């Protein structure tokens, strides 16, 4: 997390002189997975973290005379949510160190106010994230065009000597690829459900993101989904800090676990490369928490908002099986889930959305996005097993054998790589011996040490 700019401070009550402090370096100590409470600025300003922005607010309590004219908050992020008093008190008891590595003479802990917020620090905000820049698309037509291009490029490479009729019969079409991928997305979800130890939902969601992203620019005929599937889950475990070893991981896989381990480790770097190393995924879980807290705080007419959670979780599980996560921001998905849950629970959040959450000029596009997300979630249907079985047989005939671990071509290529590595190691070892001999000759002044028997 970075704090933008240099903020003035004077050492009030600290014995330090006036001046300025660059908080950027100190802020690097902010934990990436810890809820923080940031309290009063010593000049009568409130230092707030807005996921992950740090913002300077005028102090409403006025306990210190403001050094600067009251003004609008600096760099305010839209939609910040004040936390409840009891949550702040619990956090205050848990957190003994100064948040974000900012020294206590800069950030005080004097008391709790509703202007203070709880956030999870250390991450880039979604608008500035690689996910928003590189992995969000304007509409479903863009996704379809990209998938058609990927399918056509594979067929062009591997079916150059075939007629159009032969290509159609031999290769999978882009719609057939989508059918297979929908099936394997369900397989990924079910694998994570059965996983031991229990897998956090953020890890499952991130794995599904990786899987969708990978097959935007790679064909299932190039890389079999069952091999990329487990690699996506394994990488997501690392990124989301769900700590399992490769041995624990493959213990959840049926069949040859040593072979599964080799496949995962061989594909891990490939997966990261195809993701352009954009590994951070913003999921809608945190926006959901923010909405629930906001409803409790600013829309008290809704009784027991916690009753919405089961419906929200059910909706999000379906959303992750659609392309919504590639088209809409996590906050929009979270709002769609919350409104869907309210509808299922016979609750009304219309006034909350129209009168509290959004201004009238932004309301139209938000409602349209929510409508589309809910519509896509309704259309999640598992493909027929018979259809999938037929497509699997077709895939085995047309897949790229160079990427098939069971093929002779793949095994030969792997052996050549191992032989090349051994050769490089032998050459490196021979060079070390040669350099050592030259060094000894220079130090001892002899070109060769002869055996006593020769003498």
CSV table of C-alpha atoms in Angstrom, one decimal:
chain,number,residue,atom,x,y,z
A,1,UNK,CA,0.0,0.0,0.0
A,2,UNK,CA,1.3,3.5,-0.8
A,3,UNK,CA,0.3,6.8,0.7
A,4,UNK,CA,0.3,9.4,-2.0
A,5,UNK,CA,2.1,12.7,-1.3
A,6,UNK,CA,3.9,14.1,1.7
A,7,UNK,CA,1.7,15.0,4.6
A,8,UNK,CA,2.7,17.8,7.0
A,9,UNK,CA,3.0,17.1,10.7
A,10,UNK,CA,4.5,18.7,13.7
A,11,UNK,CA,5.7,16.8,16.8
A,12,UNK,CA,2.9,17.8,19.1
A,13,UNK,CA,3.6,16.2,22.5
A,14,UNK,CA,6.4,14.1,21.1
A,15,UNK,CA,9.5,16.2,21.6
A,16,UNK,CA,10.1,16.2,17.8
A,17,UNK,CA,10.5,19.3,15.7
A,18,UNK,CA,8.2,20.3,12.9
A,19,UNK,CA,8.6,19.2,9.3
A,20,UNK,CA,7.2,16.6,6.9
A,21,UNK,CA,7.2,12.9,6.8
A,22,UNK,CA,6.9,10.6,3.8
A,23,UNK,CA,4.7,7.8,4.9
A,24,UNK,CA,5.1,5.7,1.8
A,25,UNK,CA,8.1,3.6,3.0
A,26,UNK,CA,6.6,3.0,6.4
A,27,UNK,CA,3.3,1.9,5.0
A,28,UNK,CA,4.9,-1.1,3.4
A,29,UNK,CA,4.7,-2.8,6.8
A,30,UNK,CA,0.9,-2.9,6.5
A,31,UNK,CA,-0.2,-6.6,6.7
A,32,UNK,CA,-2.1,-7.8,3.7
A,33,UNK,CA,-4.6,-9.9,5.6
A,34,UNK,CA,-5.4,-8.1,8.9
A,35,UNK,CA,-8.3,-5.8,9.8
A,36,UNK,CA,-7.1,-2.5,11.0
A,37,UNK,CA,-8.4,0.4,13.0
A,38,UNK,CA,-6.8,3.8,12.3
A,39,UNK,CA,-7.7,6.6,14.6
A,40,UNK,CA,-7.1,10.3,15.1
A,41,UNK,CA,-4.5,12.5,13.4
A,42,UNK,CA,-2.6,14.5,15.9
A,43,UNK,CA,-3.5,17.8,14.2
A,44,UNK,CA,-7.2,17.2,14.5
A,45,UNK,CA,-7.5,15.1,11.4
A,46,UNK,CA,-8.7,11.5,11.0
A,47,UNK,CA,-6.4,9.1,9.2
A,48,UNK,CA,-8.6,6.5,7.4
A,49,UNK,CA,-7.8,3.5,5.3
A,50,UNK,CA,-10.2,3.1,2.4
A,51,UNK,CA,-9.3,-0.3,0.9
A,52,UNK,CA,-6.3,0.4,0.6
A,53,UNK,CA,-6.2,4.2,0.3
A,54,UNK,CA,-5.2,6.3,3.3
A,55,UNK,CA,-7.2,9.5,3.5
A,56,UNK,CA,-6.9,12.5,5.7
A,57,UNK,CA,-10.2,13.8,7.1
A,58,UNK,CA,-11.0,16.8,9.3
A,59,UNK,CA,-11.5,15.7,12.9
A,60,UNK,CA,-15.3,15.9,13.7
A,61,UNK,CA,-14.6,15.7,17.4
A,62,UNK,CA,-12.3,18.8,17.3
A,63,UNK,CA,-10.1,17.4,20.1
A,64,UNK,CA,-7.1,19.1,18.4
A,65,UNK,CA,-7.4,22.5,16.7
A,66,UNK,CA,-7.1,21.8,13.0
A,67,UNK,CA,-3.9,23.2,11.4
A,68,UNK,CA,-5.5,23.4,8.0
A,69,UNK,CA,-8.7,24.9,6.8
A,70,UNK,CA,-11.6,22.4,6.9
A,71,UNK,CA,-12.0,20.9,3.4
A,72,UNK,CA,-13.3,17.9,1.7
A,73,UNK,CA,-11.4,14.6,2.4
A,74,UNK,CA,-8.3,14.1,0.4
A,75,UNK,CA,-8.5,11.3,-2.2
A,76,UNK,CA,-11.8,9.9,-1.0
A,77,UNK,CA,-12.8,6.6,-2.3
A,78,UNK,CA,-16.5,6.2,-3.0
A,79,UNK,CA,-18.6,4.0,-0.9
A,80,UNK,CA,-16.6,3.8,2.4
A,81,UNK,CA,-18.5,2.2,5.2
A,82,UNK,CA,-18.3,3.3,8.9
A,83,UNK,CA,-17.9,0.3,11.2
A,84,UNK,CA,-19.9,-0.4,14.3
A,85,UNK,CA,-18.5,0.7,17.7
A,86,UNK,CA,-18.3,-2.8,19.1
A,87,UNK,CA,-16.3,-4.0,16.1
A,88,UNK,CA,-13.8,-1.1,16.6
A,89,UNK,CA,-13.4,-1.9,20.3
A,90,UNK,CA,-12.7,-5.6,19.5
A,91,UNK,CA,-10.1,-4.6,16.9
A,92,UNK,CA,-8.6,-2.1,19.4
A,93,UNK,CA,-8.1,-4.9,21.9
A,94,UNK,CA,-6.6,-7.3,19.2
A,95,UNK,CA,-4.3,-4.8,17.6
A,96,UNK,CA,-1.4,-3.8,19.9
A,97,UNK,CA,0.9,-2.4,17.3
A,98,UNK,CA,0.5,0.8,15.4
A,99,UNK,CA,-1.2,0.1,12.0
A,100,UNK,CA,0.6,0.3,8.8
A,101,UNK,CA,4.0,0.9,10.4
A,102,UNK,CA,3.1,4.6,11.0
A,103,UNK,CA,4.8,5.8,14.1
A,104,UNK,CA,2.6,6.6,17.2
A,105,UNK,CA,3.7,10.2,17.2
A,106,UNK,CA,1.9,10.5,13.8
A,107,UNK,CA,-1.2,8.3,14.4
A,108,UNK,CA,-2.9,8.3,17.8
A,109,UNK,CA,-5.2,5.8,19.5
A,110,UNK,CA,-7.1,8.1,21.8
A,111,UNK,CA,-10.7,7.0,21.2
A,112,UNK,CA,-13.1,5.4,18.9
A,113,UNK,CA,-15.6,7.3,16.6
A,114,UNK,CA,-17.9,6.3,13.9
A,115,UNK,CA,-15.7,8.2,11.5
A,116,UNK,CA,-13.2,5.4,11.8
A,117,UNK,CA,-13.4,2.5,9.4
A,118,UNK,CA,-12.3,-1.2,9.4
A,119,UNK,CA,-10.6,-2.3,6.2
A,120,UNK,CA,-8.4,-5.1,5.1
A,121,UNK,CA,-5.2,-3.4,4.1
A,122,UNK,CA,-2.3,-4.0,1.8
A,123,UNK,CA,-4.0,-4.6,-1.6
A,124,UNK,CA,-4.5,-2.5,-4.7
A,125,UNK,CA,-7.9,-1.1,-5.2
A,126,UNK,CA,-9.9,-2.7,-8.0
A,127,UNK,CA,-9.9,0.4,-10.4
A,128,UNK,CA,-6.1,0.4,-10.4
A,129,UNK,CA,-5.7,-3.4,-10.4
A,130,UNK,CA,-4.3,-5.6,-13.1
A,131,UNK,CA,-7.7,-7.4,-13.0
A,132,UNK,CA,-9.5,-4.2,-14.1
A,133,UNK,CA,-6.9,-3.2,-16.7
A,134,UNK,CA,-6.3,-6.6,-18.4
A,135,UNK,CA,-9.0,-9.0,-17.5
A,136,UNK,CA,-12.3,-7.1,-17.6
A,137,UNK,CA,-14.2,-7.0,-20.9
A,138,UNK,CA,-17.0,-4.7,-22.2
A,139,UNK,CA,-19.6,-7.3,-23.1
A,140,UNK,CA,-20.1,-11.0,-23.9
A,141,UNK,CA,-19.4,-10.4,-27.6
A,142,UNK,CA,-15.8,-9.5,-26.7
A,143,UNK,CA,-15.4,-12.8,-24.9
A,144,UNK,CA,-17.0,-14.8,-27.7
A,145,UNK,CA,-14.7,-13.1,-30.3
A,146,UNK,CA,-11.6,-13.9,-28.2
A,147,UNK,CA,-12.6,-17.5,-27.8
A,148,UNK,CA,-13.4,-17.9,-31.5
A,149,UNK,CA,-10.0,-16.5,-32.4
A,150,UNK,CA,-8.2,-18.9,-30.0
A,151,UNK,CA,-10.1,-21.8,-31.4
A,152,UNK,CA,-9.4,-20.7,-35.1
A,153,UNK,CA,-5.7,-20.2,-34.4
A,154,UNK,CA,-5.3,-23.7,-33.0
A,155,UNK,CA,-7.1,-25.3,-36.0
A,156,UNK,CA,-5.0,-23.2,-38.4
A,157,UNK,CA,-1.8,-24.5,-36.8
A,158,UNK,CA,-2.7,-28.1,-36.6
A,159,UNK,CA,-5.1,-28.5,-39.6
A,160,UNK,CA,-3.3,-26.7,-42.3
A,161,UNK,CA,-3.4,-29.7,-44.6
A,162,UNK,CA,-7.1,-30.5,-44.0
A,163,UNK,CA,-10.2,-29.4,-45.9
A,164,UNK,CA,-12.8,-27.4,-44.1
A,165,UNK,CA,-15.0,-30.5,-43.9
A,166,UNK,CA,-12.2,-32.5,-42.3
A,167,UNK,CA,-11.4,-29.7,-39.9
A,168,UNK,CA,-15.0,-29.5,-38.8
A,169,UNK,CA,-15.2,-33.3,-38.2
A,170,UNK,CA,-11.8,-33.6,-36.5
A,171,UNK,CA,-11.5,-30.5,-34.3
A,172,UNK,CA,-13.7,-29.1,-31.6
A,173,UNK,CA,-15.6,-25.9,-32.4
A,174,UNK,CA,-15.5,-22.9,-30.0
A,175,UNK,CA,-19.0,-23.8,-28.7
A,176,UNK,CA,-17.9,-27.3,-28.0
A,177,UNK,CA,-14.9,-26.0,-26.2
A,178,UNK,CA,-17.2,-23.8,-24.1
A,179,UNK,CA,-19.4,-26.8,-23.2
A,180,UNK,CA,-16.4,-28.7,-22.0
A,181,UNK,CA,-15.1,-25.8,-20.0
A,182,UNK,CA,-18.5,-25.3,-18.3
A,183,UNK,CA,-18.3,-29.0,-17.3
A,184,UNK,CA,-14.8,-28.6,-15.9
A,185,UNK,CA,-15.6,-25.5,-14.0
A,186,UNK,CA,-18.2,-27.6,-12.1
A,187,UNK,CA,-15.5,-30.2,-11.6
A,188,UNK,CA,-13.2,-27.6,-10.2
A,189,UNK,CA,-15.9,-26.4,-7.8
A,190,UNK,CA,-16.7,-29.9,-6.6
A,191,UNK,CA,-13.0,-30.8,-6.2
A,192,UNK,CA,-12.6,-27.7,-3.9
A,193,UNK,CA,-15.7,-28.7,-1.9
A,194,UNK,CA,-14.3,-32.1,-1.2
A,195,UNK,CA,-10.8,-30.8,-0.4
A,196,UNK,CA,-9.3,-31.7,2.9
A,197,UNK,CA,-8.6,-29.5,4.9
A,198,UNK,CA,-11.6,-27.3,4.1
A,199,UNK,CA,-10.8,-24.7,1.4
A,200,UNK,CA,-11.7,-21.0,1.9
A,201,UNK,CA,-14.2,-19.7,-0.6
A,202,UNK,CA,-11.8,-17.0,-1.7
A,203,UNK,CA,-9.4,-19.7,-2.9
A,204,UNK,CA,-12.1,-21.4,-4.9
A,205,UNK,CA,-13.2,-18.2,-6.5
A,206,UNK,CA,-9.6,-17.2,-7.4
A,207,UNK,CA,-9.0,-20.7,-8.9
A,208,UNK,CA,-12.1,-20.3,-11.1
A,209,UNK,CA,-10.8,-16.8,-12.2
A,210,UNK,CA,-7.5,-18.3,-13.2
A,211,UNK,CA,-9.3,-21.1,-15.1
A,212,UNK,CA,-11.5,-18.7,-17.1
A,213,UNK,CA,-8.6,-16.4,-17.9
A,214,UNK,CA,-6.3,-19.2,-19.1
A,215,UNK,CA,-8.8,-20.5,-21.6
A,216,UNK,CA,-9.5,-17.1,-23.1
A,217,UNK,CA,-6.2,-17.4,-25.0
A,218,UNK,CA,-5.6,-21.1,-24.9
A,219,UNK,CA,-7.6,-23.9,-26.5
A,220,UNK,CA,-8.7,-27.0,-24.6
A,221,UNK,CA,-7.2,-28.9,-27.5
A,222,UNK,CA,-3.8,-27.5,-26.6
A,223,UNK,CA,-4.0,-28.0,-22.8
A,224,UNK,CA,-6.4,-30.4,-21.3
A,225,UNK,CA,-8.8,-28.8,-18.7
A,226,UNK,CA,-8.3,-31.6,-16.2
A,227,UNK,CA,-4.6,-30.8,-16.0
A,228,UNK,CA,-5.0,-27.0,-15.9
A,229,UNK,CA,-7.8,-27.3,-13.4
A,230,UNK,CA,-5.7,-28.7,-10.6
A,231,UNK,CA,-2.9,-26.3,-11.4
A,232,UNK,CA,-5.2,-23.4,-11.0
A,233,UNK,CA,-6.4,-24.6,-7.6
A,234,UNK,CA,-2.8,-25.2,-6.5
A,235,UNK,CA,-1.7,-21.7,-7.5
A,236,UNK,CA,-4.8,-20.2,-5.9
A,237,UNK,CA,-3.9,-21.9,-2.7
A,238,UNK,CA,-0.5,-20.1,-2.7
A,239,UNK,CA,-1.8,-16.7,-3.8
A,240,UNK,CA,-4.7,-16.7,-1.2
A,241,UNK,CA,-2.3,-18.0,1.5
A,242,UNK,CA,-4.1,-21.3,2.1
A,243,UNK,CA,-1.1,-23.2,3.2
A,244,UNK,CA,-1.0,-26.8,1.9
A,245,UNK,CA,2.1,-28.7,0.6
A,246,UNK,CA,2.1,-30.4,-2.7
A,247,UNK,CA,1.9,-33.7,-0.9
A,248,UNK,CA,-1.2,-32.6,1.0
A,249,UNK,CA,-2.7,-31.3,-2.2
A,250,UNK,CA,-2.3,-34.4,-4.3
A,251,UNK,CA,-3.6,-36.5,-1.5
A,252,UNK,CA,-7.0,-35.1,-2.5
A,253,UNK,CA,-6.6,-36.4,-6.1
A,254,UNK,CA,-7.6,-39.9,-7.1
A,255,UNK,CA,-5.2,-42.0,-9.2
A,256,UNK,CA,-1.5,-41.7,-9.7
A,257,UNK,CA,-0.5,-38.9,-7.2
A,258,UNK,CA,3.1,-38.8,-8.3
A,259,UNK,CA,2.1,-38.2,-11.8
A,260,UNK,CA,-0.4,-35.6,-10.7
A,261,UNK,CA,2.3,-33.8,-8.7
A,262,UNK,CA,4.5,-33.8,-11.8
A,263,UNK,CA,1.7,-32.4,-14.0
A,264,UNK,CA,0.9,-29.6,-11.5
A,265,UNK,CA,4.5,-28.5,-11.0
A,266,UNK,CA,5.3,-28.7,-14.7
A,267,UNK,CA,2.2,-26.5,-15.5
A,268,UNK,CA,2.5,-24.0,-12.7
A,269,UNK,CA,5.0,-21.7,-14.5
A,270,UNK,CA,3.0,-22.1,-17.8
A,271,UNK,CA,-0.1,-21.0,-16.0
A,272,UNK,CA,1.5,-17.9,-14.4
A,273,UNK,CA,3.0,-17.0,-17.8
A,274,UNK,CA,-0.4,-17.2,-19.5
A,275,UNK,CA,-1.9,-15.1,-16.8
A,276,UNK,CA,0.8,-12.5,-17.4
A,277,UNK,CA,1.7,-12.9,-13.7
A,278,UNK,CA,-1.5,-11.0,-12.9
A,279,UNK,CA,-2.2,-13.2,-9.9
A,280,UNK,CA,-4.2,-10.8,-7.5
A,281,UNK,CA,-7.9,-11.4,-7.9
A,282,UNK,CA,-10.5,-9.1,-6.4
A,283,UNK,CA,-13.5,-11.2,-5.3
A,284,UNK,CA,-16.9,-9.8,-4.3
A,285,UNK,CA,-16.8,-11.2,-0.7
A,286,UNK,CA,-15.4,-8.0,0.9
A,287,UNK,CA,-17.8,-5.7,-0.9
A,288,UNK,CA,-20.6,-8.0,0.4
A,289,UNK,CA,-19.3,-7.5,3.9
A,290,UNK,CA,-19.2,-3.7,3.3
A,291,UNK,CA,-22.8,-3.7,2.1
A,292,UNK,CA,-24.1,-5.7,5.1
A,293,UNK,CA,-22.3,-3.3,7.5
A,294,UNK,CA,-23.7,-0.3,5.6
A,295,UNK,CA,-27.2,-1.7,5.7
A,296,UNK,CA,-27.0,-2.3,9.4
A,297,UNK,CA,-25.7,1.3,9.9
A,298,UNK,CA,-27.7,3.4,7.5
A,299,UNK,CA,-30.8,1.3,6.7
A,300,UNK,CA,-32.0,0.2,10.1
A,301,UNK,CA,-35.5,-0.4,8.8
A,302,UNK,CA,-34.3,-3.8,7.5
A,303,UNK,CA,-34.4,-6.2,10.4
A,304,UNK,CA,-31.6,-8.7,10.8
A,305,UNK,CA,-29.6,-8.3,7.6
A,306,UNK,CA,-27.6,-11.4,8.6
A,307,UNK,CA,-30.5,-13.5,7.3
A,308,UNK,CA,-29.5,-12.5,3.8
A,309,UNK,CA,-26.1,-14.4,4.0
A,310,UNK,CA,-27.2,-17.9,2.9
A,311,UNK,CA,-28.9,-16.5,-0.2
A,312,UNK,CA,-25.9,-14.3,-1.0
A,313,UNK,CA,-23.5,-17.3,-0.7
A,314,UNK,CA,-25.8,-19.4,-2.9
A,315,UNK,CA,-26.0,-16.6,-5.6
A,316,UNK,CA,-22.2,-16.0,-5.6
A,317,UNK,CA,-21.5,-19.7,-6.1
A,318,UNK,CA,-23.6,-19.6,-9.2
A,319,UNK,CA,-22.1,-16.3,-10.4
A,320,UNK,CA,-18.6,-17.8,-10.4
A,321,UNK,CA,-19.7,-20.3,-13.0
A,322,UNK,CA,-20.7,-17.5,-15.4
A,323,UNK,CA,-18.8,-14.9,-17.3
A,324,UNK,CA,-20.0,-12.1,-14.9
A,325,UNK,CA,-16.7,-12.0,-13.1
A,326,UNK,CA,-15.0,-11.1,-16.4
A,327,UNK,CA,-17.6,-8.4,-17.2
A,328,UNK,CA,-18.6,-6.7,-14.0
A,329,UNK,CA,-16.7,-5.2,-11.0
A,330,UNK,CA,-16.7,-7.1,-7.7
A,331,UNK,CA,-18.8,-4.4,-6.1
A,332,UNK,CA,-21.5,-4.8,-8.8
A,333,UNK,CA,-21.6,-8.5,-8.3
A,334,UNK,CA,-21.8,-8.0,-4.6
A,335,UNK,CA,-24.8,-5.6,-5.0
A,336,UNK,CA,-26.5,-8.1,-7.3
A,337,UNK,CA,-26.0,-10.9,-4.8
A,338,UNK,CA,-27.4,-8.7,-1.9
A,339,UNK,CA,-30.5,-7.6,-3.9
A,340,UNK,CA,-31.1,-11.2,-5.0
A,341,UNK,CA,-30.9,-12.3,-1.4
A,342,UNK,CA,-33.3,-9.6,-0.3
A,343,UNK,CA,-35.7,-10.7,-2.9
A,344,UNK,CA,-35.5,-14.4,-1.7
A,345,UNK,CA,-35.9,-13.3,1.9
A,346,UNK,CA,-38.9,-11.2,1.1
A,347,UNK,CA,-37.1,-8.0,2.1
A,348,UNK,CA,-37.1,-4.7,0.3
A,349,UNK,CA,-33.9,-2.8,-0.3
A,350,UNK,CA,-35.2,-0.5,-3.1
A,351,UNK,CA,-35.2,2.6,-0.9
A,352,UNK,CA,-31.7,1.8,0.3
A,353,UNK,CA,-30.4,1.6,-3.3
A,354,UNK,CA,-32.2,4.6,-4.6
A,355,UNK,CA,-32.1,7.0,-1.7
A,356,UNK,CA,-28.9,6.1,0.2
A,357,UNK,CA,-26.4,4.1,-1.9
A,358,UNK,CA,-26.5,5.8,-5.3
A,359,UNK,CA,-27.3,9.2,-6.8
A,360,UNK,CA,-29.9,9.3,-9.5
A,361,UNK,CA,-27.5,9.9,-12.3
A,362,UNK,CA,-25.7,6.6,-11.6
A,363,UNK,CA,-28.8,4.6,-10.8
A,364,UNK,CA,-29.7,3.6,-14.4
A,365,UNK,CA,-26.4,1.8,-15.3
A,366,UNK,CA,-26.1,0.1,-11.9
A,367,UNK,CA,-29.7,-1.3,-12.1
A,368,UNK,CA,-28.9,-2.6,-15.7
A,369,UNK,CA,-25.7,-4.2,-14.5
A,370,UNK,CA,-27.5,-5.9,-11.6
A,371,UNK,CA,-30.2,-7.1,-13.9
A,372,UNK,CA,-27.7,-8.7,-16.3
A,373,UNK,CA,-25.7,-10.4,-13.5
A,374,UNK,CA,-28.8,-11.9,-12.0
A,375,UNK,CA,-30.0,-13.1,-15.5
A,376,UNK,CA,-26.6,-14.8,-16.1
A,377,UNK,CA,-26.7,-16.5,-12.8
A,378,UNK,CA,-30.1,-18.0,-13.6
A,379,UNK,CA,-28.8,-19.6,-16.8
A,380,UNK,CA,-26.2,-21.9,-15.1
A,381,UNK,CA,-27.0,-25.4,-16.2
A,382,UNK,CA,-24.6,-28.4,-16.2
A,383,UNK,CA,-24.0,-29.9,-19.6
A,384,UNK,CA,-25.4,-33.3,-20.3
A,385,UNK,CA,-23.0,-36.2,-19.4
A,386,UNK,CA,-23.6,-37.9,-22.7
A,387,UNK,CA,-22.6,-34.7,-24.6
A,388,UNK,CA,-19.5,-34.3,-22.4
A,389,UNK,CA,-18.5,-37.9,-22.9
A,390,UNK,CA,-18.7,-37.6,-26.7
A,391,UNK,CA,-16.7,-34.3,-26.6
A,392,UNK,CA,-14.0,-36.0,-24.4
A,393,UNK,CA,-13.6,-38.7,-27.0
A,394,UNK,CA,-13.3,-36.1,-29.8
A,395,UNK,CA,-10.8,-34.2,-27.7
A,396,UNK,CA,-8.5,-37.2,-27.2
A,397,UNK,CA,-8.2,-37.5,-31.0
A,398,UNK,CA,-7.5,-33.8,-31.8
A,399,UNK,CA,-5.5,-32.6,-28.7
A,400,UNK,CA,-1.9,-31.4,-29.1
A,401,UNK,CA,0.1,-34.5,-28.3
A,402,UNK,CA,3.1,-32.4,-27.4
A,403,UNK,CA,1.2,-31.3,-24.3
A,404,UNK,CA,-0.2,-34.8,-23.5
A,405,UNK,CA,1.7,-36.3,-20.6
A,406,UNK,CA,0.7,-39.8,-21.8
A,407,UNK,CA,2.0,-39.4,-25.3
A,408,UNK,CA,5.3,-40.7,-26.6
A,409,UNK,CA,6.1,-37.2,-28.1
A,410,UNK,CA,5.7,-35.6,-24.7
A,411,UNK,CA,7.8,-38.2,-22.9
A,412,UNK,CA,10.5,-37.9,-25.5
A,413,UNK,CA,10.5,-34.1,-25.2
A,414,UNK,CA,10.8,-34.3,-21.4
A,415,UNK,CA,13.6,-36.8,-21.6
A,416,UNK,CA,15.5,-34.5,-24.0
A,417,UNK,CA,15.0,-31.6,-21.6
A,418,UNK,CA,16.4,-33.7,-18.7
A,419,UNK,CA,19.4,-34.9,-20.9
A,420,UNK,CA,20.1,-31.3,-21.8
A,421,UNK,CA,20.0,-30.3,-18.1
A,422,UNK,CA,22.4,-33.1,-17.2
A,423,UNK,CA,24.7,-32.1,-20.0
A,424,UNK,CA,24.7,-28.5,-18.8
A,425,UNK,CA,25.4,-29.7,-15.3
A,426,UNK,CA,28.3,-31.9,-16.5
A,427,UNK,CA,29.8,-29.0,-18.5
A,428,UNK,CA,29.5,-26.7,-15.5
A,429,UNK,CA,31.2,-29.2,-13.2
A,430,UNK,CA,34.0,-29.8,-15.7
A,431,UNK,CA,34.5,-26.0,-16.0
A,432,UNK,CA,34.7,-25.8,-12.2
A,433,UNK,CA,37.4,-28.5,-12.1
A,434,UNK,CA,39.3,-26.8,-14.9
A,435,UNK,CA,39.2,-23.4,-13.2
A,436,UNK,CA,40.3,-25.0,-9.9
A,437,UNK,CA,43.3,-26.7,-11.6
A,438,UNK,CA,44.3,-23.4,-13.2
A,439,UNK,CA,44.1,-21.7,-9.8
A,440,UNK,CA,46.2,-24.4,-8.1
A,441,UNK,CA,48.8,-24.2,-10.9
A,442,UNK,CA,49.1,-20.4,-10.4
A,443,UNK,CA,49.4,-20.7,-6.6
A,444,UNK,CA,51.8,-23.7,-6.4
A,445,UNK,CA,53.8,-22.9,-9.5
A,446,UNK,CA,53.5,-26.4,-10.9
A,447,UNK,CA,51.7,-27.5,-14.0
A,448,UNK,CA,50.9,-31.0,-12.8
A,449,UNK,CA,51.4,-33.1,-9.6
A,450,UNK,CA,53.0,-36.4,-10.5
A,451,UNK,CA,52.4,-39.7,-8.7
A,452,UNK,CA,55.3,-41.0,-6.5
A,453,UNK,CA,55.4,-44.2,-8.6
A,454,UNK,CA,56.3,-42.1,-11.7
A,455,UNK,CA,59.1,-40.5,-9.9
